[in-house]
Amino acid sequence: MKNTSSALNVLSIDIGGSHIKATVLDHDGKLKMAYEKIETPQPSTPENLIEATKKLIKDFPEYNCISTGFPGYIKNGVIKTAPNLGNEAWKNFDLAAAFGKELGAPAKVVNDADMQGLGVIDGKGFEMVITLGTGFGTAFFLDGHLLPHLEISHLPIKKGDYDDYIGERALESEGKEKWNNRMEKVFEILKTVFNYDTLYIGGGNGKKINFKLDDNMRLVTNEDGIKGGARLWTMHELPDTAVPAAK
């Protein structure tokens, strides 16, 4: 439902390979309701995903803008890649425009790790955010400024890429112990390559890590991350990719 009041009420949507999650946030990113979820439809075409999202939010409180985190590379609200949902179906699909029209409010869309990072970072130094779920997401921030998105998940490692090596399929096929051994190796690579001040670990599989983390590594929750939807509208560093709602 669209809210015409001046107060910021953000419909914050997190799209994943297994679930779509959403809530409504106030200006400061505080939840106005517990976030709810629905299974990501199969096949995960734009049309099916939009219909599932409409079903999920039909009884939500009023909102006047929309923030969406999407698992892929996004440019100005347009999906360029969606490796865990289907690249061909999503190539060059303007999800910001579609949500603006179908959900009735201005919409912004960014990579899901970028949006989660906006919700969890301290804004001090060089911060890196990773998400461990269906795939492997990454985001980078410098003194609170969101840096250009890089699809680190598609860098080669072993006989595949990082999605293959530590994604959901690897966890299921190799088992928790071997997956944790792989995660330890990946963390050593990330420390060496990026020299971050703080690393935040989100996504549903983060809680399956069974070894001690460094002092500058923090586990964060999906609920923490979805709060980034409000900051997407309040931070000046992000480009304005809003799409006016349909008349």
Tab-separated table of C-alpha atoms in Angstrom:
chain	number	residue	atom	x	y	z
A	1	MET	CA	0.000	0.000	0.000
A	2	LYS	CA	1.296	3.440	-0.874
A	3	ASN	CA	1.540	6.022	1.917
A	4	THR	CA	1.373	9.665	0.854
A	5	SER	CA	2.618	11.077	4.209
A	6	SER	CA	5.982	12.875	4.365
A	7	ALA	CA	7.495	10.396	6.859
A	8	LEU	CA	9.780	7.805	5.309
A	9	ASN	CA	8.246	4.331	5.374
A	10	VAL	CA	10.384	1.904	3.407
A	11	LEU	CA	9.229	-1.432	2.044
A	12	SER	CA	12.510	-3.349	2.304
A	13	ILE	CA	12.745	-6.523	0.204
A	14	ASP	CA	15.540	-9.090	0.245
A	15	ILE	CA	15.440	-11.489	-2.703
A	16	GLY	CA	17.323	-14.761	-2.310
A	17	GLY	CA	17.659	-18.020	-4.152
A	18	SER	CA	15.435	-19.808	-1.635
A	19	HIS	CA	13.262	-17.097	-0.065
A	20	ILE	CA	11.968	-13.564	-0.557
A	21	LYS	CA	11.967	-11.621	2.727
A	22	ALA	CA	10.380	-8.255	3.438
A	23	THR	CA	9.428	-5.748	6.138
A	24	VAL	CA	8.587	-2.059	6.491
A	25	LEU	CA	11.160	0.289	8.045
A	26	ASP	CA	11.064	3.828	9.384
A	27	HIS	CA	13.573	6.556	8.527
A	28	ASP	CA	16.143	5.194	10.999
A	29	GLY	CA	15.870	1.605	9.773
A	30	LYS	CA	13.771	0.399	12.700
A	31	LEU	CA	11.376	-2.400	11.840
A	32	LYS	CA	7.710	-1.407	11.925
A	33	MET	CA	6.818	-5.101	11.738
A	34	ALA	CA	8.592	-8.436	11.992
A	35	TYR	CA	10.023	-9.363	8.609
A	36	GLU	CA	8.153	-12.093	6.783
A	37	LYS	CA	9.204	-14.443	4.010
A	38	ILE	CA	7.881	-16.591	1.197
A	39	GLU	CA	9.636	-19.219	-0.899
A	40	THR	CA	11.279	-17.934	-4.061
A	41	PRO	CA	9.109	-19.258	-6.906
A	42	GLN	CA	10.387	-21.835	-9.374
A	43	PRO	CA	11.086	-21.031	-12.106
A	44	SER	CA	12.337	-17.701	-10.769
A	45	THR	CA	11.267	-15.545	-13.713
A	46	PRO	CA	10.676	-11.809	-13.215
A	47	GLU	CA	6.928	-12.293	-13.577
A	48	ASN	CA	6.794	-15.114	-11.010
A	49	LEU	CA	8.994	-13.240	-8.566
A	50	ILE	CA	6.924	-10.056	-8.793
A	51	GLU	CA	3.700	-11.999	-8.194
A	52	ALA	CA	5.228	-13.792	-5.186
A	53	THR	CA	6.369	-10.450	-3.759
A	54	LYS	CA	2.887	-8.958	-4.183
A	55	LYS	CA	1.423	-11.954	-2.353
A	56	LEU	CA	3.964	-11.594	0.473
A	57	ILE	CA	3.274	-7.893	1.140
A	58	LYS	CA	-0.486	-7.740	0.551
A	59	ASP	CA	-1.245	-7.200	4.271
A	60	PHE	CA	1.801	-5.060	5.085
A	61	PRO	CA	1.554	-1.587	6.682
A	62	GLU	CA	1.654	1.440	4.391
A	63	TYR	CA	4.921	2.437	2.724
A	64	ASN	CA	6.002	5.265	0.414
A	65	CYS	CA	9.230	3.932	-1.103
A	66	ILE	CA	10.809	0.580	-1.882
A	67	SER	CA	14.325	-0.823	-1.419
A	68	THR	CA	15.297	-4.177	-2.888
A	69	GLY	CA	18.406	-6.302	-2.477
A	70	PHE	CA	18.852	-8.654	-5.439
A	71	PRO	CA	21.399	-11.495	-5.891
A	72	GLY	CA	23.235	-10.321	-8.996
A	73	TYR	CA	24.870	-7.378	-10.724
A	74	ILE	CA	22.570	-4.357	-10.977
A	75	LYS	CA	23.095	-1.086	-12.817
A	76	ASN	CA	20.651	1.764	-12.203
A	77	GLY	CA	17.960	-0.666	-11.100
A	78	VAL	CA	18.420	-2.908	-14.153
A	79	ILE	CA	19.452	-6.541	-13.637
A	80	LYS	CA	22.542	-7.499	-15.621
A	81	THR	CA	23.240	-10.933	-14.106
A	82	ALA	CA	21.253	-13.265	-11.837
A	83	PRO	CA	23.328	-16.455	-11.577
A	84	ASN	CA	21.166	-18.092	-8.923
A	85	LEU	CA	17.815	-17.155	-10.453
A	86	GLY	CA	18.492	-17.502	-14.174
A	87	ASN	CA	20.681	-15.139	-16.184
A	88	GLU	CA	18.709	-15.333	-19.429
A	89	ALA	CA	15.336	-14.620	-17.855
A	90	TRP	CA	16.680	-11.583	-15.983
A	91	LYS	CA	19.143	-10.073	-18.440
A	92	ASN	CA	18.492	-6.312	-18.756
A	93	PHE	CA	15.220	-6.543	-16.803
A	94	ASP	CA	14.398	-3.213	-15.130
A	95	LEU	CA	13.312	-4.467	-11.711
A	96	ALA	CA	13.225	-0.975	-10.198
A	97	ALA	CA	10.745	0.169	-12.850
A	98	ALA	CA	8.687	-3.018	-12.490
A	99	PHE	CA	8.447	-2.740	-8.701
A	100	GLY	CA	7.688	0.968	-8.978
A	101	LYS	CA	4.768	0.178	-11.269
A	102	GLU	CA	3.461	-3.012	-9.632
A	103	LEU	CA	3.935	-2.032	-5.971
A	104	GLY	CA	2.961	1.618	-6.352
A	105	ALA	CA	5.917	3.558	-4.935
A	106	PRO	CA	9.361	4.827	-6.025
A	107	ALA	CA	11.804	1.908	-6.059
A	108	LYS	CA	15.552	1.342	-5.797
A	109	VAL	CA	17.341	-1.948	-6.443
A	110	VAL	CA	20.931	-2.831	-5.497
A	111	ASN	CA	22.904	-6.028	-4.996
A	112	ASP	CA	21.699	-7.915	-1.918
A	113	ALA	CA	25.107	-7.880	-0.217
A	114	ASP	CA	25.360	-4.129	-0.822
A	115	MET	CA	22.003	-3.560	0.867
A	116	GLN	CA	22.821	-5.868	3.763
A	117	GLY	CA	26.076	-4.027	4.247
A	118	LEU	CA	24.260	-0.705	4.519
A	119	GLY	CA	22.385	-2.182	7.465
A	120	VAL	CA	25.342	-3.550	9.430
A	121	ILE	CA	28.507	-1.488	8.868
A	122	ASP	CA	29.979	0.922	11.420
A	123	GLY	CA	31.175	3.357	8.763
A	124	LYS	CA	34.786	3.248	9.935
A	125	GLY	CA	37.658	2.394	7.599
A	126	PHE	CA	37.564	-0.291	4.923
A	127	GLU	CA	34.722	-2.698	5.632
A	128	MET	CA	33.831	-5.837	3.703
A	129	VAL	CA	30.515	-7.695	3.842
A	130	ILE	CA	29.987	-11.255	2.646
A	131	THR	CA	26.777	-13.271	2.436
A	132	LEU	CA	26.755	-17.053	2.644
A	133	GLY	CA	23.554	-18.428	1.179
A	134	THR	CA	22.568	-19.918	-2.156
A	135	GLY	CA	25.694	-18.219	-3.476
A	136	PHE	CA	28.536	-16.037	-2.191
A	137	GLY	CA	27.863	-12.295	-2.072
A	138	THR	CA	30.280	-9.453	-1.369
A	139	ALA	CA	30.128	-5.705	-0.737
A	140	PHE	CA	32.755	-3.073	0.085
A	141	PHE	CA	32.584	0.209	2.021
A	142	LEU	CA	35.105	2.946	2.754
A	143	ASP	CA	34.265	5.197	5.717
A	144	GLY	CA	30.599	4.333	5.216
A	145	HIS	CA	30.584	4.979	1.464
A	146	LEU	CA	29.353	2.122	-0.715
A	147	LEU	CA	32.040	1.241	-3.269
A	148	PRO	CA	31.398	-0.140	-6.772
A	149	HIS	CA	30.035	-3.665	-6.698
A	150	LEU	CA	32.352	-6.529	-7.659
A	151	GLU	CA	31.122	-10.054	-8.399
A	152	ILE	CA	33.871	-11.783	-6.404
A	153	SER	CA	31.743	-14.945	-6.390
A	154	HIS	CA	32.664	-15.587	-10.023
A	155	LEU	CA	36.410	-15.488	-9.594
A	156	PRO	CA	37.884	-18.946	-10.237
A	157	ILE	CA	38.929	-21.159	-7.343
A	158	LYS	CA	39.836	-24.834	-7.675
A	159	LYS	CA	37.731	-26.221	-10.564
A	160	GLY	CA	34.933	-23.682	-10.372
A	161	ASP	CA	34.164	-20.302	-8.810
A	162	TYR	CA	33.381	-19.218	-5.256
A	163	ASP	CA	29.679	-19.985	-5.696
A	164	ASP	CA	30.639	-23.551	-6.584
A	165	TYR	CA	33.210	-23.802	-3.802
A	166	ILE	CA	31.273	-22.476	-0.774
A	167	GLY	CA	27.688	-21.958	-1.970
A	168	GLU	CA	24.630	-23.891	-0.821
A	169	ARG	CA	25.209	-26.753	-3.252
A	170	ALA	CA	28.758	-27.244	-1.949
A	171	LEU	CA	27.528	-27.322	1.647
A	172	GLU	CA	24.909	-29.944	0.789
A	173	SER	CA	27.171	-32.137	-1.333
A	174	GLU	CA	30.410	-31.920	0.678
A	175	GLY	CA	29.003	-31.749	4.200
A	176	LYS	CA	29.430	-29.214	7.005
A	177	GLU	CA	32.961	-30.231	8.046
A	178	LYS	CA	34.510	-29.977	4.590
A	179	TRP	CA	32.571	-26.777	3.910
A	180	ASN	CA	34.042	-25.256	7.066
A	181	ASN	CA	37.535	-26.254	5.959
A	182	ARG	CA	36.879	-24.460	2.698
A	183	MET	CA	35.596	-21.386	4.552
A	184	GLU	CA	38.801	-21.191	6.566
A	185	LYS	CA	40.794	-21.189	3.311
A	186	VAL	CA	38.533	-18.521	1.803
A	187	PHE	CA	38.919	-16.266	4.847
A	188	GLU	CA	42.698	-16.503	4.546
A	189	ILE	CA	42.413	-15.435	0.897
A	190	LEU	CA	40.101	-12.522	1.743
A	191	LYS	CA	42.447	-11.288	4.487
A	192	THR	CA	45.436	-11.434	2.170
A	193	VAL	CA	43.753	-9.830	-0.837
A	194	PHE	CA	41.582	-7.133	0.768
A	195	ASN	CA	43.204	-6.277	4.120
A	196	TYR	CA	39.831	-5.095	5.447
A	197	ASP	CA	39.438	-3.400	8.805
A	198	THR	CA	36.238	-5.320	9.536
A	199	LEU	CA	34.577	-8.284	7.835
A	200	TYR	CA	30.841	-8.869	8.338
A	201	ILE	CA	29.452	-12.345	7.648
A	202	GLY	CA	25.761	-12.620	6.811
A	203	GLY	CA	23.442	-14.994	5.016
A	204	GLY	CA	21.692	-18.093	6.286
A	205	ASN	CA	24.819	-20.274	6.262
A	206	GLY	CA	26.943	-17.912	8.341
A	207	LYS	CA	25.645	-19.541	11.522
A	208	LYS	CA	27.057	-22.888	10.330
A	209	ILE	CA	30.644	-21.716	10.729
A	210	ASN	CA	32.138	-23.860	13.520
A	211	PHE	CA	35.582	-22.312	14.034
A	212	LYS	CA	36.751	-19.215	15.917
A	213	LEU	CA	36.623	-15.989	13.971
A	214	ASP	CA	39.202	-13.213	14.161
A	215	ASP	CA	38.432	-10.244	16.403
A	216	ASN	CA	37.636	-8.066	13.369
A	217	MET	CA	35.120	-10.546	11.918
A	218	ARG	CA	31.438	-10.383	12.934
A	219	LEU	CA	28.435	-12.569	12.275
A	220	VAL	CA	25.317	-10.559	11.363
A	221	THR	CA	21.724	-11.631	10.804
A	222	ASN	CA	19.358	-11.245	7.865
A	223	GLU	CA	17.216	-9.017	10.071
A	224	ASP	CA	20.207	-6.726	10.639
A	225	GLY	CA	20.845	-6.591	6.927
A	226	ILE	CA	17.331	-5.832	5.779
A	227	LYS	CA	17.563	-2.570	7.751
A	228	GLY	CA	19.868	-1.338	4.995
A	229	GLY	CA	16.745	-0.637	2.969
A	230	ALA	CA	16.208	2.606	4.873
A	231	ARG	CA	19.788	3.781	4.480
A	232	LEU	CA	19.513	3.244	0.738
A	233	TRP	CA	17.144	6.229	0.756
A	234	THR	CA	18.950	8.381	3.326
A	235	MET	CA	22.635	8.213	2.394
A	236	HIS	CA	23.824	10.796	-0.110
A	237	GLU	CA	26.684	8.685	-1.469
A	238	LEU	CA	24.464	6.365	-3.483
A	239	PRO	CA	23.348	7.377	-6.982
A	240	ASP	CA	19.657	8.220	-7.244
A	241	THR	CA	18.067	5.347	-9.112
A	242	ALA	CA	14.521	6.000	-7.948
A	243	VAL	CA	11.727	5.170	-10.339
A	244	PRO	CA	8.544	7.213	-9.965
A	245	ALA	CA	5.453	5.227	-9.114
A	246	ALA	CA	2.936	4.658	-11.861
A	247	LYS	CA	0.213	7.280	-12.081
